[in-house]
Structure formats: structure tokens, C-alpha cells
XYZ file of C-alpha atoms in Angstrom:
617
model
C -21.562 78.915 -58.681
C -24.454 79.575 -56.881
C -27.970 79.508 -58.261
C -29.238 82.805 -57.200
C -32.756 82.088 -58.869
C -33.201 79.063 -56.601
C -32.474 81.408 -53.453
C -35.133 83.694 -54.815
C -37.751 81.119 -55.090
C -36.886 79.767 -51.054
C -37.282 83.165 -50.212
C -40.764 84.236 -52.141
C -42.211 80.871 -50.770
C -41.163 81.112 -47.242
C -42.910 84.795 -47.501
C -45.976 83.850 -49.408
C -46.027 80.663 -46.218
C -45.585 83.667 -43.549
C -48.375 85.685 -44.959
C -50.808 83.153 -45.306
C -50.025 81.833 -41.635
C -50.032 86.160 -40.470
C -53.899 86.224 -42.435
C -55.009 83.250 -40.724
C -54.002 84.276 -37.519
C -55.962 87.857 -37.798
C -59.018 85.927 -39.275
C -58.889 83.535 -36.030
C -58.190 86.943 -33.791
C -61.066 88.653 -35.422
C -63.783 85.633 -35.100
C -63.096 84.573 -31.738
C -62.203 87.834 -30.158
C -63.322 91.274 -32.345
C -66.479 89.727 -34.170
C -69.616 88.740 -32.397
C -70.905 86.856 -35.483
C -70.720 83.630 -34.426
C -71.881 84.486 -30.607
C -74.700 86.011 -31.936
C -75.397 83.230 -34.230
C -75.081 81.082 -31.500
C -76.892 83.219 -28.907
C -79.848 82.885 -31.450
C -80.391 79.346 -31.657
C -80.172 78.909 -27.751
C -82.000 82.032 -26.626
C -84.574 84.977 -27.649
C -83.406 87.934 -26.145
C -86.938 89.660 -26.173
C -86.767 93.759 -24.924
C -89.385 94.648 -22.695
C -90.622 97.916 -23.159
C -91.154 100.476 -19.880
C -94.750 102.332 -19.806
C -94.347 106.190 -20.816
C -94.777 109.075 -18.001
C -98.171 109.893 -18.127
C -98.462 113.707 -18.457
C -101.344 115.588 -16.405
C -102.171 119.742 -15.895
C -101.360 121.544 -12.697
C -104.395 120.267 -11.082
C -104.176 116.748 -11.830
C -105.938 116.330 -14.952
C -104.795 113.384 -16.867
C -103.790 114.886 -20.302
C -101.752 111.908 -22.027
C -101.599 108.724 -21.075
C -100.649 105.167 -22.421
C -102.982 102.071 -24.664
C -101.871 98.867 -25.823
C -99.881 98.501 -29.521
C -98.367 95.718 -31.150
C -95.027 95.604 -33.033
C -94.377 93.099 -35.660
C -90.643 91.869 -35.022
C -88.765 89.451 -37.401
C -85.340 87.571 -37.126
C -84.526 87.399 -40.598
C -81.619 84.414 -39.892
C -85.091 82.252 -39.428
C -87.069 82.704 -42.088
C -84.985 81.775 -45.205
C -86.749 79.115 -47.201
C -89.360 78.760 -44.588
C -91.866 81.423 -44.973
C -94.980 81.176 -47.316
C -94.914 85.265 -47.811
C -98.364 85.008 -50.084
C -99.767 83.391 -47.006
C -98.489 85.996 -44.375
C -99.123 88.829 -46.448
C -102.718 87.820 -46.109
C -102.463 87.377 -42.613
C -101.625 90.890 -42.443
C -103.534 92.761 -45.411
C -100.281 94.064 -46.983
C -99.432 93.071 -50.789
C -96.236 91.492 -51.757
C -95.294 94.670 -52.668
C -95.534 96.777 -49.476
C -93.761 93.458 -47.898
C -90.873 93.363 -50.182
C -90.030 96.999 -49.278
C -90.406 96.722 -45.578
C -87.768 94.190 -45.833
C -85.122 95.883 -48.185
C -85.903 98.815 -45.691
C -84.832 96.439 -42.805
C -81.939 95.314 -44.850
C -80.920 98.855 -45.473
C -77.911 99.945 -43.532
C -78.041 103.284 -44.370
C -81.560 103.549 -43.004
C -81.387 100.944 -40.423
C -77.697 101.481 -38.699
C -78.300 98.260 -36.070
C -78.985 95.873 -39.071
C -78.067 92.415 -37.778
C -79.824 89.000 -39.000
C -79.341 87.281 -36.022
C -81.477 90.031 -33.956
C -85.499 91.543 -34.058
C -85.918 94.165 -36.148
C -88.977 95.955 -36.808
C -91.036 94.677 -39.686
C -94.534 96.691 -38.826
C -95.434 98.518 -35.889
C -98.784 99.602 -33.923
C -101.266 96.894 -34.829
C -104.582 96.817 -33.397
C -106.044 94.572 -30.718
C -108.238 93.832 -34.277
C -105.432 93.024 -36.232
C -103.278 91.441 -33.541
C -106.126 89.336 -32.529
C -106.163 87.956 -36.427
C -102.582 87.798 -36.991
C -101.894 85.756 -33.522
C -103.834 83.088 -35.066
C -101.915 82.480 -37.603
C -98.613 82.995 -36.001
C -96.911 79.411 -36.065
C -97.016 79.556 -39.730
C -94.537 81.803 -39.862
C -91.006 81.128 -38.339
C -88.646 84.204 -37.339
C -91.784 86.646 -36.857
C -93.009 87.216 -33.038
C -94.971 90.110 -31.324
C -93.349 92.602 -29.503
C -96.145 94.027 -26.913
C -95.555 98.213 -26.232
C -97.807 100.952 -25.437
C -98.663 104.243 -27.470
C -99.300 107.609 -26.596
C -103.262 109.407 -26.273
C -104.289 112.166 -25.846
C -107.325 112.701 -23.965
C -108.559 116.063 -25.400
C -108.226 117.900 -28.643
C -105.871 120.886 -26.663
C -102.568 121.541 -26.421
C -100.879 120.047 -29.279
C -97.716 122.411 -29.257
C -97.377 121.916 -25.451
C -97.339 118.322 -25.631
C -95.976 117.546 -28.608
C -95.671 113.756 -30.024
C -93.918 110.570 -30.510
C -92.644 108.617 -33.605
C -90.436 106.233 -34.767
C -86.665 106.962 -34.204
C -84.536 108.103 -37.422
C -80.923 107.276 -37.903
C -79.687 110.032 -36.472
C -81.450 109.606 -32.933
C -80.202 105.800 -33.113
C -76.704 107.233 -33.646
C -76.610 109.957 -31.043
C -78.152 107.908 -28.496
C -77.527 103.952 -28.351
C -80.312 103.646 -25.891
C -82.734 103.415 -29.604
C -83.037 100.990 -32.071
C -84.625 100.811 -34.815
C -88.303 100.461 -34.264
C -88.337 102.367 -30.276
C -90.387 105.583 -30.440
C -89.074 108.687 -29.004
C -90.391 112.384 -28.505
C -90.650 114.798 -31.383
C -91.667 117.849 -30.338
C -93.180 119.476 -27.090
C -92.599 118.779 -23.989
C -92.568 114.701 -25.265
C -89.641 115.982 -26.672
C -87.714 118.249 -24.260
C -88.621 115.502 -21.210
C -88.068 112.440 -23.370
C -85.480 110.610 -20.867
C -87.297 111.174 -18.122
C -90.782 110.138 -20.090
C -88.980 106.887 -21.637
C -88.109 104.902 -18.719
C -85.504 101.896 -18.729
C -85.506 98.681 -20.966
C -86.212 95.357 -19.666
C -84.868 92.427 -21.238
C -86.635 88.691 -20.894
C -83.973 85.737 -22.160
C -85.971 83.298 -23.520
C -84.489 79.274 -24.071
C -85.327 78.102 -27.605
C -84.928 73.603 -28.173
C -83.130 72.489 -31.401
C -86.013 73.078 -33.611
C -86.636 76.932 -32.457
C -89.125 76.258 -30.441
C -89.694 78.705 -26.798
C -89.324 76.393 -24.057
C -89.531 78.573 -20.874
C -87.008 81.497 -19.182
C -83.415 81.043 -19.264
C -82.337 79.924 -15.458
C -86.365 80.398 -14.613
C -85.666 84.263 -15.049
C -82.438 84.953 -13.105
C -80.737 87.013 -15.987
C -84.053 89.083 -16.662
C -84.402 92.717 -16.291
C -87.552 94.170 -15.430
C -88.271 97.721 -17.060
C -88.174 100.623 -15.279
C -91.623 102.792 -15.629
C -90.798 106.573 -17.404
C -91.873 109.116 -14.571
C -94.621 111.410 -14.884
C -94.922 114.700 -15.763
C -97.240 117.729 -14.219
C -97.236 120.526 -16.209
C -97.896 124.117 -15.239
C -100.897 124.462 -17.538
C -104.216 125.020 -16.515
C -106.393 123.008 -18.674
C -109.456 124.663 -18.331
C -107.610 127.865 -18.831
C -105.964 126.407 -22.268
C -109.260 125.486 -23.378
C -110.711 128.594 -23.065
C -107.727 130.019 -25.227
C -107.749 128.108 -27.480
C -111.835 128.391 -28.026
C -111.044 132.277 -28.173
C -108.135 131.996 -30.775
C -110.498 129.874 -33.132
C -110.620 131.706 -36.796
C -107.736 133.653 -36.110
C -103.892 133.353 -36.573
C -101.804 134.407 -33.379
C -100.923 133.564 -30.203
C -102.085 133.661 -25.833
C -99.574 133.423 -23.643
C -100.287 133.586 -19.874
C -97.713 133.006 -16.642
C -97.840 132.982 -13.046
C -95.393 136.415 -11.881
C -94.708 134.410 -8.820
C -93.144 131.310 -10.317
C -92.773 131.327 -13.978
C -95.085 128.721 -14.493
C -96.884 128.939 -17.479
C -100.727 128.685 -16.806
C -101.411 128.406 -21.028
C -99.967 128.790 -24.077
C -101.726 128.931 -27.174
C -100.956 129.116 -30.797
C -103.407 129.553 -33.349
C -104.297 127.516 -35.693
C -103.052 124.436 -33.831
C -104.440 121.034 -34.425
C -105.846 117.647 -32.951
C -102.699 116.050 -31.157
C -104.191 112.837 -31.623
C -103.615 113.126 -35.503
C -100.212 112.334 -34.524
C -100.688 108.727 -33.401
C -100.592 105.615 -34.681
C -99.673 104.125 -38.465
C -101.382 107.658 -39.904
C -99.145 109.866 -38.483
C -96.805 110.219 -41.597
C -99.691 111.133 -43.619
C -101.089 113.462 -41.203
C -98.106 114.950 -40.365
C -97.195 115.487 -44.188
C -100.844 117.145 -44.338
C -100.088 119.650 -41.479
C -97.030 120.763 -42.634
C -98.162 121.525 -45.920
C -100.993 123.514 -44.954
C -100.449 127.447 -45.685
C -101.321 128.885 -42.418
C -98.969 126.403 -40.537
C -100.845 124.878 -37.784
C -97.554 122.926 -36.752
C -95.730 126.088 -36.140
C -96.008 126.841 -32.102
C -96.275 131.154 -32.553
C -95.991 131.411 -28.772
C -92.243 131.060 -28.878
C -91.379 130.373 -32.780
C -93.590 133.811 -34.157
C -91.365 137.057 -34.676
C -93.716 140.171 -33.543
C -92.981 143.619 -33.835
C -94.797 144.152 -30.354
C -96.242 147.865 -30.988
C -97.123 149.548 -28.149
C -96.856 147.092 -25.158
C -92.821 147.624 -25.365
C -93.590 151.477 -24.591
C -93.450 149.701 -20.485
C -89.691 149.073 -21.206
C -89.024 152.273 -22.981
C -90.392 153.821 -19.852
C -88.587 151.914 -17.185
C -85.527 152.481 -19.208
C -85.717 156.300 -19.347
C -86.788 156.783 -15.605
C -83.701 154.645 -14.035
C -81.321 156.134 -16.658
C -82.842 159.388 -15.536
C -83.564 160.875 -18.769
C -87.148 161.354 -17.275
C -88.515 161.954 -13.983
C -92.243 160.780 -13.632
C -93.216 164.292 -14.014
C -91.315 164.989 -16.996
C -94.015 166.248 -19.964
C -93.467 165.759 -23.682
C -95.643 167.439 -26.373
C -97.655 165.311 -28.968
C -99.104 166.894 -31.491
C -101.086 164.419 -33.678
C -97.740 162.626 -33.004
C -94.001 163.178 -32.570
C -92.876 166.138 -35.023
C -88.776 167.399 -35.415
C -87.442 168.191 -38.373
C -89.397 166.832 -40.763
C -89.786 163.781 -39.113
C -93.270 162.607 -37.977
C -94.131 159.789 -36.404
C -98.180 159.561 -36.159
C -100.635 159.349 -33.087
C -104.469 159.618 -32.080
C -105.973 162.801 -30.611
C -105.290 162.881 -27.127
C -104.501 165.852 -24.214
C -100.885 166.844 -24.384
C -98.090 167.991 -23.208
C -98.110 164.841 -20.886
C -95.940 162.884 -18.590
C -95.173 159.231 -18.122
C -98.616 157.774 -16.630
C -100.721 159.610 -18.509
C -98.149 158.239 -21.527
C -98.785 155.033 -21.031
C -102.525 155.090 -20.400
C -103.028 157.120 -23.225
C -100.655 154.919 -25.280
C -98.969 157.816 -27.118
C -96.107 157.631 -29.167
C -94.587 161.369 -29.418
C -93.626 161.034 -25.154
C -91.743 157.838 -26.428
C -90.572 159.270 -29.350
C -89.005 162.353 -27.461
C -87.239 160.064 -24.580
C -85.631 157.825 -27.319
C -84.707 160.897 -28.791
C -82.678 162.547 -26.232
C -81.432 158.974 -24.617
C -79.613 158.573 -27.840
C -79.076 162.026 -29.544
C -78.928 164.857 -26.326
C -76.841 162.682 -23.820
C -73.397 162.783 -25.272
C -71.729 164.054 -22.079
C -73.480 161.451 -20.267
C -72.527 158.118 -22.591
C -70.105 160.032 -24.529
C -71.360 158.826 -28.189
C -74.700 157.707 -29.379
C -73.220 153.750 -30.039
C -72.940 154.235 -26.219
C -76.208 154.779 -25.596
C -77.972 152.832 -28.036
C -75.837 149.926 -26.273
C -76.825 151.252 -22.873
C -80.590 150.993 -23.953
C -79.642 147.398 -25.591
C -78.570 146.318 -22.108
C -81.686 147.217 -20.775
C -83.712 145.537 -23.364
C -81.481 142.364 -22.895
C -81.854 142.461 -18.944
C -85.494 141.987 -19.698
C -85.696 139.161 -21.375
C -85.063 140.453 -25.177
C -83.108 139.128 -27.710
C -81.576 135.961 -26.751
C -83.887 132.978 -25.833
C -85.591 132.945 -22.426
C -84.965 129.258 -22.046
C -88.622 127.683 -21.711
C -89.063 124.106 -21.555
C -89.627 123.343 -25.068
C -88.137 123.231 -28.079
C -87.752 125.008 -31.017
C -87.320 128.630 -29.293
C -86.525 132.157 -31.234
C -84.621 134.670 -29.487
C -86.483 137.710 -31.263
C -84.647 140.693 -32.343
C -83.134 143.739 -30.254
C -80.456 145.826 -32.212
C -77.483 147.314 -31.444
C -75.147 149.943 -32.451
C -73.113 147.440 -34.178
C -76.082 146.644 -36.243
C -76.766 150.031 -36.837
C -73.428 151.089 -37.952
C -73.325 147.894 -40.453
C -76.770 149.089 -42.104
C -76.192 153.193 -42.334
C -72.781 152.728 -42.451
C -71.721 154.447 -39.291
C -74.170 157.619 -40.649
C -77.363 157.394 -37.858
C -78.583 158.501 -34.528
C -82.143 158.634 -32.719
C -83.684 160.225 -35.351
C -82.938 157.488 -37.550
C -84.452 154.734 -35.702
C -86.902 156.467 -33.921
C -89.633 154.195 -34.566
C -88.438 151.058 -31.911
C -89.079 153.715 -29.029
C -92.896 152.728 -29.976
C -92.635 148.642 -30.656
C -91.606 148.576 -34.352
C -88.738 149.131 -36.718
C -86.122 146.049 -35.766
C -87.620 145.284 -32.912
C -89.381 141.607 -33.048
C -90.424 139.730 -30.318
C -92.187 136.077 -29.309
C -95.804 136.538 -27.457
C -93.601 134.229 -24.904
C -91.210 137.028 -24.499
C -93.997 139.823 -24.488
C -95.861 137.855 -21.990
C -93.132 137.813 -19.399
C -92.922 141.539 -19.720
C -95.886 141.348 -18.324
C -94.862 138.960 -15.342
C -91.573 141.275 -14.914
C -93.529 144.286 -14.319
C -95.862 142.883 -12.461
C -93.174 141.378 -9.900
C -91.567 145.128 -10.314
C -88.201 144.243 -11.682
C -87.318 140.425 -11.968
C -88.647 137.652 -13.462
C -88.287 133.292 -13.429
C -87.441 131.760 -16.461
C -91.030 130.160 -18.004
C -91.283 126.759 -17.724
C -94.596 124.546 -18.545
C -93.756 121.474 -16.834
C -93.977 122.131 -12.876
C -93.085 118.873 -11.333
C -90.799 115.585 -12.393
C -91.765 112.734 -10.761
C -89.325 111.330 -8.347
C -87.187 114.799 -9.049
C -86.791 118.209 -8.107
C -87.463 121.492 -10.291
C -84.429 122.438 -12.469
C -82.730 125.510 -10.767
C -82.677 127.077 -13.813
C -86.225 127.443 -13.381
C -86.055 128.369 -9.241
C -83.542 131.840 -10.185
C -84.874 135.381 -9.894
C -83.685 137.309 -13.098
C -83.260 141.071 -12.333
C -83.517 143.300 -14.602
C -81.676 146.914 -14.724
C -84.287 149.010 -14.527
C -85.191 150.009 -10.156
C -88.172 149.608 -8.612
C -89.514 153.579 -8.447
C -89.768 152.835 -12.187
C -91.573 149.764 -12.049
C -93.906 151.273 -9.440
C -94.888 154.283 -12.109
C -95.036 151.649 -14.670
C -97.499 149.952 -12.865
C -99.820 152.872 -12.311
C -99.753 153.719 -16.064
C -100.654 150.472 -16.817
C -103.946 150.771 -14.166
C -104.670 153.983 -15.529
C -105.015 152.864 -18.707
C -107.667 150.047 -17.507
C -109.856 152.049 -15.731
C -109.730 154.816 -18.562
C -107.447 154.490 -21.146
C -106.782 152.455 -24.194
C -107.554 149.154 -22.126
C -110.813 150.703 -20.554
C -112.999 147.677 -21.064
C -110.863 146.324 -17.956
C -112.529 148.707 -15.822
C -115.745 146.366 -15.367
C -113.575 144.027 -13.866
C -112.955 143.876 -9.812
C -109.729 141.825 -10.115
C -107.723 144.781 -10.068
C -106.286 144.407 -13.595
C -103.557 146.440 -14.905
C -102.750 145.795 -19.004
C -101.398 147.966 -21.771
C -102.395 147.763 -25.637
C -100.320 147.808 -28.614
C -101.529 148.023 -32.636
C -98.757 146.347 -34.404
C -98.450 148.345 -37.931
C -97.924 145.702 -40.499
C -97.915 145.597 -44.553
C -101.590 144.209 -44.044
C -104.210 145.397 -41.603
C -102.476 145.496 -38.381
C -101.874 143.040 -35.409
C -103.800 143.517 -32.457
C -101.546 143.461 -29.265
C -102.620 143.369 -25.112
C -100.001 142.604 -22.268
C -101.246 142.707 -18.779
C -101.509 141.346 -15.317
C -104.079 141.262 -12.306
C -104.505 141.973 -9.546
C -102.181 144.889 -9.012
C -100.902 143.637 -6.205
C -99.819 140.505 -4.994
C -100.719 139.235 -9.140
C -101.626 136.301 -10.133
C -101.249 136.072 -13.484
C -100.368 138.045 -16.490
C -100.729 137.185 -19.834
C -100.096 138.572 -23.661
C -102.370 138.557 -26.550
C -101.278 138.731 -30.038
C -104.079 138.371 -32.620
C -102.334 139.240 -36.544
C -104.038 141.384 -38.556
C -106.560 142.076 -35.742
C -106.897 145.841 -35.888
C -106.603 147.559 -32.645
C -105.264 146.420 -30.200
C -108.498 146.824 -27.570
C -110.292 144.912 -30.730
C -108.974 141.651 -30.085
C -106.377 142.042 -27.368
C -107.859 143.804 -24.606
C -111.007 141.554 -24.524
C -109.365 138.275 -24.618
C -106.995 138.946 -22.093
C -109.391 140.245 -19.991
C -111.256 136.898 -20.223
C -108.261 134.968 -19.496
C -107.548 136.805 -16.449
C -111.034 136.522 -15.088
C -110.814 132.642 -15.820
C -108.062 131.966 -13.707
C -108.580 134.279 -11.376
C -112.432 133.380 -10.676
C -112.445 129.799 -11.768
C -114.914 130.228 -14.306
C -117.034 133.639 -16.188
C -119.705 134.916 -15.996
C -122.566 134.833 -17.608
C -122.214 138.249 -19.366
C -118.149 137.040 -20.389
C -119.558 133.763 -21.151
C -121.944 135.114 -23.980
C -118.532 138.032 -25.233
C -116.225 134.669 -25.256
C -118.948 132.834 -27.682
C -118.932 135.930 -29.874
C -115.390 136.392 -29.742
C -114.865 132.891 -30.642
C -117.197 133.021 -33.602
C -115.625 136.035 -35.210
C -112.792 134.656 -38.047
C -110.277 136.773 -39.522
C -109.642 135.924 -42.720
C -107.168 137.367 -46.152
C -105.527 139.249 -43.592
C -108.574 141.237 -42.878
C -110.644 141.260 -39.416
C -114.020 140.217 -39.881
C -115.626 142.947 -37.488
């Protein structure tokens, strides 16, 4: 009889023998061939693999004004395979005035996986970074007392003038998430945060280099690896010229001082931004170097949010500068012609519904409109665009999404695509929107009040400044952009394309004449001392508060050269604030410089505050 349990055993032990042999196997097949353990182990005690770091793009204005540019820095890289058992920490600690304290949780932070994603202790990590020549100088000394720590020489950004902070944003240490969405970062490299440091960071960044260093038996650096064959020199980034005109920035941003808001001015002919300014800003150069963190945790809790850029982040209701669209839109959809006259009386009155304006002559048509800046001729074309024109768009959802094309075709409601981050597409409704909010129950009566800048209607000074460009290139515009040349590259075509908009050229033409009438006697008369030939229309931005003071214009009127927007919250009028600073920014660029008599109005304007939202008049 056979002994079954004795067949059992053969067969458990030959299986237990197969797995064991099966286990070793994929242990050999994942050491020699899967895991790089051992290579890098190796690789460590033969060579130092030590990254060169590539020089940023240095970043200058339109006329060659270095703006940012590159100084020496010092990293504090550690293998952490070398120092076990060897390092006196009491001793290095000293060496670099931290406590044991601040040590210890530099290197659990190194050890951290979660936190550092490239963890390996065969490889430099990043212990401290951006030491001074100072402290470099002192810790160098003392260097060959500590095994597994070496200096890893790179360059940091600065920033030659206390302007432009939102243009050129910053750089900082990378988090996790850059190292895992880009393996071109390890822990330690800096990248660009915000601004154009941000939106141009590959080309800024340049290539790594990598030096191969051959270490003897007890660590020690004995030269380059085959006398430097297997080195790679880094690759420079490539420099940036930006659009902006630094004197012109400056002058902004002296005018903006004391006030919350935003100047925004572009070059019709290109799209080049010439200066954008966002008030309160603050001094790039708080962003460098090992007090950045606190800085930055400073700014951003700071109530009037001098980290926010208002130029293309800020939601405006723009008042009456958007009356230019309304117009345009009624005289190509020919619910106008440029001698059709509308009553105002003290504003726009149909049953029971009054929307308020200032004394002016009346019945008027479109020039006078404009110049005037009254909001019952608005009112009335809104009216019968969306209410009196069934036969022509068959419903008013028709029409209101008729005048939302127009709006869209002009840059409204979706982002225009400038060269930065962090932009807001603004607000333009549409029937859709209006049927979810009255529940299908509306019409032009109902939402009257956007014919005249308000209601739902939000835009950024960005988008309110290339109103200004459109116009004054009668009917198209370039997408803004504030860097104007790459280095070694051409201009994005996205930047190159004419955008048309819907609205035809007669329109743009009566537009235009409005818009001089109203400098040489209207609401933006204070243009009229100017020879420039400058064209601009105000808007007062009605707000829970005192009101937001509003200016988009251009000059000359023809052939322009610039046109800008002004939005100053809680201003007042808009020819308070508005009118004079954009007339001031024009004359800048135009002339080069002011005169005296601007000179001494851009002092005063620059020491007036507006404070509680309340204008300090």
C-alpha cells in the first residue's frame, strides 16, 4: 500500500525548492537589471556627478533697458550615503549659524518622500540654498570637516528697479508637483512663479550641464573623468525683450500710488503692451533670496492685495467706456444710422423705468452720444435691438445672442490670451443666462442697464484697454502680448493675427469722431490742451461705495500710437482720475517726456490717496 503522506511531503518540498529558486531568480532580475541601487552605489564611490547650472535669460524693456538680470548664490548640497558616522553636526551647525534644530528638520525634509519625490542617498540633494559670498566665504573654510556636503555654484534673479513686479514676476524653489510634471527639476532647481518668469520659464531656464568628477578610495576629487570627455556644458536660457516701456511703467506706477486700480496701455499697431500697472503692487526684489517665504506670506496676507495683478485678474463693471461697443453694435446691425436722435430727459424714462443721467442738450444722435456720455441714447438702442426687432431676429434670445456675438468678437468674455498668467475672461451674458435667472420671463427692459457698462457686464482694464486699440485700428485688434522678442526665436503667431471684429468700418469711423468730440468738449475735455490729437471716452463705474473712475482712449487720431485704459476704484468721476492720467500717459509716450505744467499735475496726482473707499479730493 502506498504511503500517500510520503508523496505529499515530496511534493510540498519540491514546491517550497521551486519557489525559493523562482524568488531568487526575480531578486537577481531586479538587482542587476530593474534596480539601479547598486549602480548608483557604485557610480558614487567612483564619480561625483556634479549639475552645472545654465545662467537665466536676462529680461530688458523695449528699448534695451536691463530690467532683471543674474548674481552669484550658493547651494548647500549633501550626499547623505557619506556622512553616516562621520559628521560632527554641533561643529557644522556652527559653521553655518543654524541650531541642531533647524538642521535636524532640513534633513527629515530631505528624507521626506512625499515632499522630496527624487529622494535617493546615493545622489545631492539640497540641504540649504542661496548663501552669501559672506557666508560661503566662512563656510568654504571649513569645508573638509565635513564629508558628503559640497557647494553647488548657481545664480539668482535681481531686479534692477522697484517696477513691474506683476510683469515680471519671480522665481522659487520647485514644489512636488513641478518636479512631477516636468523631470527636467529636482529638488532644489528654481523655476518661474508668476509673470512673465513664469509664462517664458523654458525659454528663461536654459539646459543643464553635467561635470563627472573621479573620486580615489577614500572620497577624495581627483580630477575630470576621461579629462572631461563625458561633460556637458550648459546651455545659457535666452533673453527676453519685453514690450514695456520702462519709463512709461514708471510713470504709471508713480500716478497709481495711494490708489487701488489699474493702467493699461498698448500699441494699436502691434499689440504690444507699452505698460501695465496694478495698484498697489510691490518691490519685486522682496521676492528673492532665503526671505522670500516670509515676504511672500506678508504680501498675500495684506488686505488690499498687492500680489493680485488687477490689469488682467480685476472684474470691472466698465461704465461708460463700453457705450463705444454699444454704438458700433447698433450702427452695423442697423438699428441706428449716425443721424438717428434719441431723447434723454434727465435720463432714459419708459414705463416706469428710469435709468439716470446729467443735464445735457437732447434729443441727440450718436456723436454727440458719446461725447456727451449719455445713457438714455444707449438705453433706447438696447431697447429696440432686443425688444422692437422681432421680425428682424425673430425672438429677443436672438438678439440678445446677436449682441453677445458682437461683444465676444471684441474681445469680451473669454480670455484675450496675453502673455501671462493668471488671466480672467470677464463677464458678457447671454440669453441662456438670462433665461436661467428670470426664468425665461425678461427682455430689454429687464437688463437695460449693460447698454451703459453695468449690470452683468464685468470686464479686465486689459480687456477695456484693447477696446481702445480696436477702435483705434477701426475694427481689429492683435492679441496683447508684453514680451516682444525671444532671443534666438521668432514672435508666436498667435501674437502676429489680426482679430476682426463684427462691427464695419463706417461704424468705427463715427465711433472715432465721438470719441474726439468728447476731448475737445465733452466729458474728456481736459484732452483738448493736448496737440497729440487724442481721442478718449470716460466712464463712472456705479459701485456699492463711491464709484470707480473709468478713461479709455487713444492718440493721435490717426495713424495712433497708443491707447490706453484707466481704472482708478472708488475714484469718483471718471474725468477725476481717469481722464487726467491717461492723458499723461499718452503725452509720455508720445513726447518722450512732460512738460513742465504735466510734470507739476503728475506730482499732485501722485500725492492724492484714496482711502476707506473714499477719494481724497
Amino acid at each position: 500500500m502506498k504511503d500517500y503522506n510520503l508523496g505529499v511531503r515530496q511534493y510540498v518540498i519540491v514546491g517550497v525548492a521551486t519557489l525559493i529558486v523562482v524568488i531568487y531568480i526575480i531578486r537577481l532580475f531586479t538587482l542587476q537589471i530593474t534596480s539601479d541601487d547598486y549602480k548608483k552605489s557604485a557610480d558614487s564611490n567612483a564619480f561625483l556627478k556634479k549639475v552645472e547650472f545654465p545662467s537665466r535669460g536676462v529680461i530688458s524693456d523695449r528699448n534695451g533697458k536691463l530690467l532683471v538680470y543674474n548674481q552669484p548664490s550658493y547651494d548647500i548640497m549633501v550626499v547623505m550615503n557619506e556622512i553616516v558616522g562621520r559628521l560632527d553636526t554641533l561643529d557644522f551647525c556652527h559653521a553655518l549659524n543654524i541650531t541642531r534644530e533647524e538642521f535636524d528638520k532640513r534633513m527629515a525634509t530631505i528624507k521626506d518622500r512625499n515632499r522630496n519625490p527624487g529622494y535617493s542617498r546615493f545622489t545631492q540633494q539640497l540641504f540649504m540654498s542661496q548663501l552669501s559670498d559672506k557666508d560661503f566665504s566662512m563656510f568654504q573654510e571649513k569645508m573638509y570637516r565635513f564629508p558628503g556636503f559640497y557647494v553647488q555654484k548657481r545664480s539668482v534673479r535681481q531686479y534692477q528697479y522697484n517696477m513691474g513686479a506683476h510683469i515680471l514676476g519671480d522665481v522659487a524653489e520647485v514644489s512636488p508637483a513641478d518636479i512631477e510634471e516636468d523631470d527636467y527639476y529636482q529638488p532644489g532647481d528654481y523655476i518661474g512663479k508668476l509673470g512673465v518668469e513664469r509664462s517664458y520659464e523654458k525659454q528663461l531656464r536654459g539646459v543643464k550641464g553635467m561635470q563627472i568628477l573621479l573620486r580615489d578610495a577614500h572620497g577624495r576629487i581627483q580630477g575630470r573623468y576621461q579629462n572631461g570627455a563625458l561633460d556637458q556644458r550648459p546651455i545659457p536660457g535666452k533673453n527676453l525683450t519685453l514690450s514695456i516701456d520702462y519709463e512709461l511703467q514708471a510713470l504709471g506706477e508713480r500716478l497709481m500710488e495711494g490708489k487701488i486700480g489699474s493702467i493699461v496701455a498698448i500699441e494699436p499697431s502691434t499689440g504690444e503692451v507699452l505698460c501695465m500697472v496694478s495698484s498697489p503692487s510691490y518691490d519685486p526684489r522682496l521676492m528673492v533670496g532665503r526671505e522670500r517665504s516670509k515676504n511672500h506670506k506678508i504680501l498675500s496676507q495684506d488686505v488690499w492685495k498687492p500680489l493680485l495683478n488687477r490689469s488682467i485678474m480685476g472684474l470691472y463693471p466698465p461704465g461708460s467706456t463700453f457705450k463705444t461697443s454699444q454704438g458700433l453694435t447698433f450702427l452695423s446691425e442697423g438699428i441706428i444710422t449716425p443721424s438717428t436722435p434719441y431723447p434723454c430727459s434727465r435720463g432714459f424714462n419708459f414705463k416706469g423705468l428710469h435709468v439716470g443721467c446729467h443735464g445735457h442738450a437732447a434729443p441727440l444722435p450718436l456723436v454727440p452720444a458719446l461725447s456727451t456720455s449719455c445713457n438714455g441714447f444707449f438705453c433706447w438702442g438696447l431697447y429696440h435691438m432686443i425688444n422692437t426687432n422681432i421680425s428682424k431676429y425673430g425672438s429677443v434670445q436672438n438678439a440678445m445672442n446677436t449682441w453677445r456675438d458682437y461683444m465676444v468678437s471684441m474681445g469680451f468674455g473669454y480670455k484675450l490670451g496675453v502673455d501671462l498668467p493668471g488671466e480672467k475672461r470677464g463677464l458678457i451674458p447671454n440669453a441662456q443666462f438670462y433665461d436661467k435667472a428670470y426664468e425665461g420671463s425678461w427682455n430689454g427692459l429687464t437688463i437695460i442697464s449693460i447698454a451703459i457698462g453695468q449690470g452683468e457686464v464685468l470686464l479686465t482694464p486689459l480687456q477695456i484697454a484693447n477696446l481702445g486699440a480696436t477702435i483705434a485700428n477701426r475694427g481689429f485688434y492683435y492679441v496683447p502680448h508684453v514680451v516682444r522678442k525671444v532671443q534666438g526665436e521668432p514672435l508666436d503667431t498667435t501674437f502676429t493675427r489680426r482679430h476682426f471684429t463684427k462691427a464695419n468700418r463706417e461704424a468705427y469711423e463715427y465711433v472715432v469722431k465721438g470719441m474726439r468730440s468728447s476731448a475737445m468738449g465733452g466729458t474728456c475735455k481736459e484732452l483738448a490742451r493736448y496737440s497729440f490729437v487724442p481721442c478718449g471716452k470716460t466712464g463712472t463705474a456705479q459701485n456699492r461705495g463711491h464709484d470707480h473712475s473709468v478713461f479709455m482712449g487713444f492718440a493721435p487720431m490717426d495713424n495712433p500710437k497708443i491707447a490706453v485704459a484707466v481704472y482708478v476704484e472708488n475714484g469718483g468721476w471718471g474725468a477725476t482720475y481717469g481722464v487726467p492720467i491717461g492723458g499723461l500717459i499718452m503725452e509720455q509716450y508720445i513726447n518722450g517726456k512732460l512738460s513742465p505744467a504735466s510734470e507739476a499735475k503728475a506730482q499732485g496726482i501722485q500725492n492724492r490717496r484714496i482711502a476707506y473707499g473714499t477719494a481724497d479730493r
